[in-house]
């Protein structure tokens, strides 16, 4: 969808379908649906509508049953939604609507589980190794301490400072 016109059509379809699902479609199988994204082909003939379902419809308790009943409700309302999209867009050809359940919530849930498992493993490793850090207790460099006996003999300092002339 590199074309800005196609992106505007997709955004408008998303708004129209979301408003229709909220206000005009009164199917009891329809759960709490959120239209997450709409992708339109370059010729504006087909629109793929991605949606998520939060919770279930009144009779469905688990997520899979809610997703299945919502998919059936969207399929039955597809004709009404397409005619309303065609009316409001004012295009010669109304795009064919395809509804796809968005995998975003499942992916996010899986990533949260993986991150929680990693946090637990980090905590276990930290408990096993103790609270000491790698390296010395004081990581800063200190000035080199010169022994007291070398300070007593100034000849050593003079010979070290003067370049060797080879004599």
PDB file of C-alpha atoms in Angstrom:
ATOM      1  CA  UNK A   1       0.000   0.000   0.000  1.00  0.00           C
ATOM      2  CA  UNK A   2       2.571   2.533  -1.064  1.00  0.00           C
ATOM      3  CA  UNK A   3      -0.106   4.577  -2.782  1.00  0.00           C
ATOM      4  CA  UNK A   4      -1.497   7.302  -0.471  1.00  0.00           C
ATOM      5  CA  UNK A   5      -4.946   6.996  -2.051  1.00  0.00           C
ATOM      6  CA  UNK A   6      -5.084   3.290  -1.202  1.00  0.00           C
ATOM      7  CA  UNK A   7      -4.013   4.060   2.386  1.00  0.00           C
ATOM      8  CA  UNK A   8      -6.808   6.633   2.717  1.00  0.00           C
ATOM      9  CA  UNK A   9      -9.327   4.120   1.392  1.00  0.00           C
ATOM     10  CA  UNK A  10      -8.086   1.538   3.902  1.00  0.00           C
ATOM     11  CA  UNK A  11      -8.356   4.016   6.785  1.00  0.00           C
ATOM     12  CA  UNK A  12     -11.866   5.000   5.720  1.00  0.00           C
ATOM     13  CA  UNK A  13     -12.944   1.344   5.440  1.00  0.00           C
ATOM     14  CA  UNK A  14     -11.610   0.720   8.951  1.00  0.00           C
ATOM     15  CA  UNK A  15     -13.688   3.584  10.362  1.00  0.00           C
ATOM     16  CA  UNK A  16     -16.837   2.584   8.457  1.00  0.00           C
ATOM     17  CA  UNK A  17     -16.656  -1.081   9.470  1.00  0.00           C
ATOM     18  CA  UNK A  18     -15.914  -0.223  13.123  1.00  0.00           C
ATOM     19  CA  UNK A  19     -18.894   2.144  13.285  1.00  0.00           C
ATOM     20  CA  UNK A  20     -21.147  -0.404  11.618  1.00  0.00           C
ATOM     21  CA  UNK A  21     -20.094  -3.134  14.037  1.00  0.00           C
ATOM     22  CA  UNK A  22     -20.682  -0.823  16.974  1.00  0.00           C
ATOM     23  CA  UNK A  23     -24.012   0.696  15.939  1.00  0.00           C
ATOM     24  CA  UNK A  24     -25.877  -1.282  13.278  1.00  0.00           C
ATOM     25  CA  UNK A  25     -24.883  -4.950  13.513  1.00  0.00           C
ATOM     26  CA  UNK A  26     -26.897  -6.515  16.336  1.00  0.00           C
ATOM     27  CA  UNK A  27     -25.848 -10.152  16.043  1.00  0.00           C
ATOM     28  CA  UNK A  28     -25.756 -11.887  19.459  1.00  0.00           C
ATOM     29  CA  UNK A  29     -22.796 -14.024  18.289  1.00  0.00           C
ATOM     30  CA  UNK A  30     -20.725 -10.891  17.810  1.00  0.00           C
ATOM     31  CA  UNK A  31     -18.291 -10.403  20.690  1.00  0.00           C
ATOM     32  CA  UNK A  32     -16.437  -7.228  21.591  1.00  0.00           C
ATOM     33  CA  UNK A  33     -14.687  -6.720  18.242  1.00  0.00           C
ATOM     34  CA  UNK A  34     -11.847  -4.294  17.543  1.00  0.00           C
ATOM     35  CA  UNK A  35     -10.850  -3.620  13.947  1.00  0.00           C
ATOM     36  CA  UNK A  36      -7.056  -3.471  14.172  1.00  0.00           C
ATOM     37  CA  UNK A  37      -6.001  -3.014  10.547  1.00  0.00           C
ATOM     38  CA  UNK A  38      -7.310  -2.908   6.987  1.00  0.00           C
ATOM     39  CA  UNK A  39      -5.195  -3.758   3.958  1.00  0.00           C
ATOM     40  CA  UNK A  40      -6.426  -2.916   0.477  1.00  0.00           C
ATOM     41  CA  UNK A  41      -4.939  -4.214  -2.760  1.00  0.00           C
ATOM     42  CA  UNK A  42      -3.438  -1.693  -5.174  1.00  0.00           C
ATOM     43  CA  UNK A  43      -6.473  -1.806  -7.465  1.00  0.00           C
ATOM     44  CA  UNK A  44      -8.869  -1.358  -4.490  1.00  0.00           C
ATOM     45  CA  UNK A  45     -10.790  -4.507  -5.386  1.00  0.00           C
ATOM     46  CA  UNK A  46     -10.155  -6.474  -2.190  1.00  0.00           C
ATOM     47  CA  UNK A  47      -9.911  -5.367   1.408  1.00  0.00           C
ATOM     48  CA  UNK A  48      -8.625  -7.608   4.183  1.00  0.00           C
ATOM     49  CA  UNK A  49      -9.930  -6.541   7.587  1.00  0.00           C
ATOM     50  CA  UNK A  50      -7.988  -7.698  10.645  1.00  0.00           C
ATOM     51  CA  UNK A  51      -9.886  -7.876  13.930  1.00  0.00           C
ATOM     52  CA  UNK A  52      -9.451  -8.997  17.510  1.00  0.00           C
ATOM     53  CA  UNK A  53     -12.069 -10.236  19.943  1.00  0.00           C
ATOM     54  CA  UNK A  54     -11.947  -9.379  23.616  1.00  0.00           C
ATOM     55  CA  UNK A  55     -13.803 -11.880  25.755  1.00  0.00           C
ATOM     56  CA  UNK A  56     -16.735 -13.782  24.418  1.00  0.00           C
ATOM     57  CA  UNK A  57     -20.284 -13.250  23.356  1.00  0.00           C
ATOM     58  CA  UNK A  58     -22.991 -13.790  25.930  1.00  0.00           C
ATOM     59  CA  UNK A  59     -22.996 -17.593  25.564  1.00  0.00           C
ATOM     60  CA  UNK A  60     -19.365 -18.280  24.725  1.00  0.00           C
ATOM     61  CA  UNK A  61     -16.934 -18.602  27.617  1.00  0.00           C
ATOM     62  CA  UNK A  62     -13.494 -19.324  26.179  1.00  0.00           C
ATOM     63  CA  UNK A  63     -11.544 -17.361  23.589  1.00  0.00           C
ATOM     64  CA  UNK A  64     -11.642 -19.952  20.782  1.00  0.00           C
ATOM     65  CA  UNK A  65     -15.426 -20.244  20.965  1.00  0.00           C
ATOM     66  CA  UNK A  66     -15.769 -16.445  21.048  1.00  0.00           C
ATOM     67  CA  UNK A  67     -13.474 -16.134  18.043  1.00  0.00           C
ATOM     68  CA  UNK A  68     -15.421 -18.775  16.104  1.00  0.00           C
ATOM     69  CA  UNK A  69     -18.818 -17.231  16.871  1.00  0.00           C
ATOM     70  CA  UNK A  70     -17.549 -13.742  15.995  1.00  0.00           C
ATOM     71  CA  UNK A  71     -16.113 -15.035  12.707  1.00  0.00           C
ATOM     72  CA  UNK A  72     -19.500 -16.559  11.851  1.00  0.00           C
ATOM     73  CA  UNK A  73     -21.280 -13.296  12.725  1.00  0.00           C
ATOM     74  CA  UNK A  74     -18.888 -11.258  10.569  1.00  0.00           C
ATOM     75  CA  UNK A  75     -19.335 -13.645   7.633  1.00  0.00           C
ATOM     76  CA  UNK A  76     -23.120 -13.305   7.863  1.00  0.00           C
ATOM     77  CA  UNK A  77     -22.905  -9.484   8.045  1.00  0.00           C
ATOM     78  CA  UNK A  78     -20.365  -9.209   5.218  1.00  0.00           C
ATOM     79  CA  UNK A  79     -22.937  -8.209   2.593  1.00  0.00           C
ATOM     80  CA  UNK A  80     -24.425  -5.411   4.696  1.00  0.00           C
ATOM     81  CA  UNK A  81     -20.956  -4.136   5.585  1.00  0.00           C
ATOM     82  CA  UNK A  82     -19.838  -4.178   1.943  1.00  0.00           C
ATOM     83  CA  UNK A  83     -22.900  -2.257   0.759  1.00  0.00           C
ATOM     84  CA  UNK A  84     -22.396   0.359   3.481  1.00  0.00           C
ATOM     85  CA  UNK A  85     -18.693   0.680   2.592  1.00  0.00           C
ATOM     86  CA  UNK A  86     -19.660   1.161  -1.077  1.00  0.00           C
ATOM     87  CA  UNK A  87     -22.249   3.822  -0.177  1.00  0.00           C
ATOM     88  CA  UNK A  88     -19.928   5.826   2.047  1.00  0.00           C
ATOM     89  CA  UNK A  89     -16.844   5.564  -0.172  1.00  0.00           C
ATOM     90  CA  UNK A  90     -18.731   6.508  -3.342  1.00  0.00           C
ATOM     91  CA  UNK A  91     -16.508   4.313  -5.491  1.00  0.00           C
ATOM     92  CA  UNK A  92     -17.600   2.630  -8.698  1.00  0.00           C
ATOM     93  CA  UNK A  93     -16.547  -0.809  -7.457  1.00  0.00           C
ATOM     94  CA  UNK A  94     -16.911  -1.750  -3.822  1.00  0.00           C
ATOM     95  CA  UNK A  95     -13.976  -3.797  -2.515  1.00  0.00           C
ATOM     96  CA  UNK A  96     -14.600  -7.395  -1.517  1.00  0.00           C
ATOM     97  CA  UNK A  97     -14.275  -7.717   2.259  1.00  0.00           C
ATOM     98  CA  UNK A  98     -12.332 -10.542   3.868  1.00  0.00           C
ATOM     99  CA  UNK A  99     -12.217 -10.857   7.646  1.00  0.00           C
ATOM    100  CA  UNK A 100      -9.082 -12.296   9.273  1.00  0.00           C
ATOM    101  CA  UNK A 101      -8.602 -12.815  13.003  1.00  0.00           C
ATOM    102  CA  UNK A 102      -5.502 -10.863  13.998  1.00  0.00           C
ATOM    103  CA  UNK A 103      -2.758 -12.928  15.635  1.00  0.00           C
ATOM    104  CA  UNK A 104      -1.388  -9.917  17.508  1.00  0.00           C
ATOM    105  CA  UNK A 105      -2.880 -10.715  20.956  1.00  0.00           C
ATOM    106  CA  UNK A 106      -1.679 -14.328  20.838  1.00  0.00           C
ATOM    107  CA  UNK A 107       1.801 -13.221  19.801  1.00  0.00           C
ATOM    108  CA  UNK A 108       1.901 -10.583  22.541  1.00  0.00           C
ATOM    109  CA  UNK A 109       0.760 -13.137  25.126  1.00  0.00           C
ATOM    110  CA  UNK A 110       3.479 -15.557  23.986  1.00  0.00           C
ATOM    111  CA  UNK A 111       6.158 -12.841  24.207  1.00  0.00           C
ATOM    112  CA  UNK A 112       4.997 -11.921  27.721  1.00  0.00           C
ATOM    113  CA  UNK A 113       5.311 -15.563  28.773  1.00  0.00           C
ATOM    114  CA  UNK A 114       8.818 -15.834  27.302  1.00  0.00           C
ATOM    115  CA  UNK A 115       9.922 -12.605  29.017  1.00  0.00           C
ATOM    116  CA  UNK A 116       8.496 -13.753  32.355  1.00  0.00           C
ATOM    117  CA  UNK A 117      10.334 -17.082  32.029  1.00  0.00           C
ATOM    118  CA  UNK A 118      13.588 -15.217  31.273  1.00  0.00           C
ATOM    119  CA  UNK A 119      13.059 -12.963  34.323  1.00  0.00           C
ATOM    120  CA  UNK A 120      12.567 -15.998  36.549  1.00  0.00           C
ATOM    121  CA  UNK A 121      15.711 -17.675  35.202  1.00  0.00           C
ATOM    122  CA  UNK A 122      17.706 -14.465  35.728  1.00  0.00           C
ATOM    123  CA  UNK A 123      16.478 -14.285  39.309  1.00  0.00           C
ATOM    124  CA  UNK A 124      17.489 -17.907  39.929  1.00  0.00           C
ATOM    125  CA  UNK A 125      20.977 -17.309  38.505  1.00  0.00           C
ATOM    126  CA  UNK A 126      21.381 -14.149  40.575  1.00  0.00           C
ATOM    127  CA  UNK A 127      20.369 -16.016  43.730  1.00  0.00           C
ATOM    128  CA  UNK A 128      22.879 -18.791  43.054  1.00  0.00           C
ATOM    129  CA  UNK A 129      25.901 -16.629  42.357  1.00  0.00           C
ATOM    130  CA  UNK A 130      25.435 -14.207  45.241  1.00  0.00           C
ATOM    131  CA  UNK A 131      25.642 -10.451  45.278  1.00  0.00           C
ATOM    132  CA  UNK A 132      29.282  -9.988  44.294  1.00  0.00           C
ATOM    133  CA  UNK A 133      30.226  -8.214  41.112  1.00  0.00           C
ATOM    134  CA  UNK A 134      32.852  -9.275  38.631  1.00  0.00           C
ATOM    135  CA  UNK A 135      36.286  -7.721  39.133  1.00  0.00           C
ATOM    136  CA  UNK A 136      37.684  -5.985  42.161  1.00  0.00           C
ATOM    137  CA  UNK A 137      35.680  -4.337  44.893  1.00  0.00           C
ATOM    138  CA  UNK A 138      37.061  -0.909  43.963  1.00  0.00           C
ATOM    139  CA  UNK A 139      37.250  -0.668  40.158  1.00  0.00           C
ATOM    140  CA  UNK A 140      38.921   2.755  40.022  1.00  0.00           C
ATOM    141  CA  UNK A 141      42.624   3.143  39.308  1.00  0.00           C
ATOM    142  CA  UNK A 142      44.706   4.482  42.145  1.00  0.00           C
ATOM    143  CA  UNK A 143      47.955   6.417  41.807  1.00  0.00           C
ATOM    144  CA  UNK A 144      51.001   4.204  41.958  1.00  0.00           C
ATOM    145  CA  UNK A 145      52.581   4.201  45.384  1.00  0.00           C
ATOM    146  CA  UNK A 146      56.343   4.700  45.359  1.00  0.00           C
ATOM    147  CA  UNK A 147      58.356   2.973  48.052  1.00  0.00           C
ATOM    148  CA  UNK A 148      59.825   5.246  50.742  1.00  0.00           C
ATOM    149  CA  UNK A 149      63.435   4.094  50.148  1.00  0.00           C
ATOM    150  CA  UNK A 150      63.461   5.322  46.552  1.00  0.00           C
ATOM    151  CA  UNK A 151      62.414   8.775  47.673  1.00  0.00           C
ATOM    152  CA  UNK A 152      65.522   9.024  49.850  1.00  0.00           C
ATOM    153  CA  UNK A 153      67.954   8.640  46.941  1.00  0.00           C
ATOM    154  CA  UNK A 154      67.553  11.602  44.512  1.00  0.00           C
ATOM    155  CA  UNK A 155      70.251  10.226  42.188  1.00  0.00           C
ATOM    156  CA  UNK A 156      67.918   7.500  40.969  1.00  0.00           C
ATOM    157  CA  UNK A 157      65.334  10.043  39.880  1.00  0.00           C
ATOM    158  CA  UNK A 158      67.930  12.211  38.090  1.00  0.00           C
ATOM    159  CA  UNK A 159      69.403   9.303  36.191  1.00  0.00           C
ATOM    160  CA  UNK A 160      65.961   8.088  35.160  1.00  0.00           C
ATOM    161  CA  UNK A 161      64.917  11.557  33.931  1.00  0.00           C
ATOM    162  CA  UNK A 162      68.093  12.313  31.913  1.00  0.00           C
ATOM    163  CA  UNK A 163      68.445  10.671  28.517  1.00  0.00           C
ATOM    164  CA  UNK A 164      71.239   8.202  28.078  1.00  0.00           C
ATOM    165  CA  UNK A 165      74.046   9.874  26.056  1.00  0.00           C
ATOM    166  CA  UNK A 166      75.973   6.682  25.523  1.00  0.00           C
ATOM    167  CA  UNK A 167      79.091   7.700  27.484  1.00  0.00           C
TER     168      UNK A 167
END
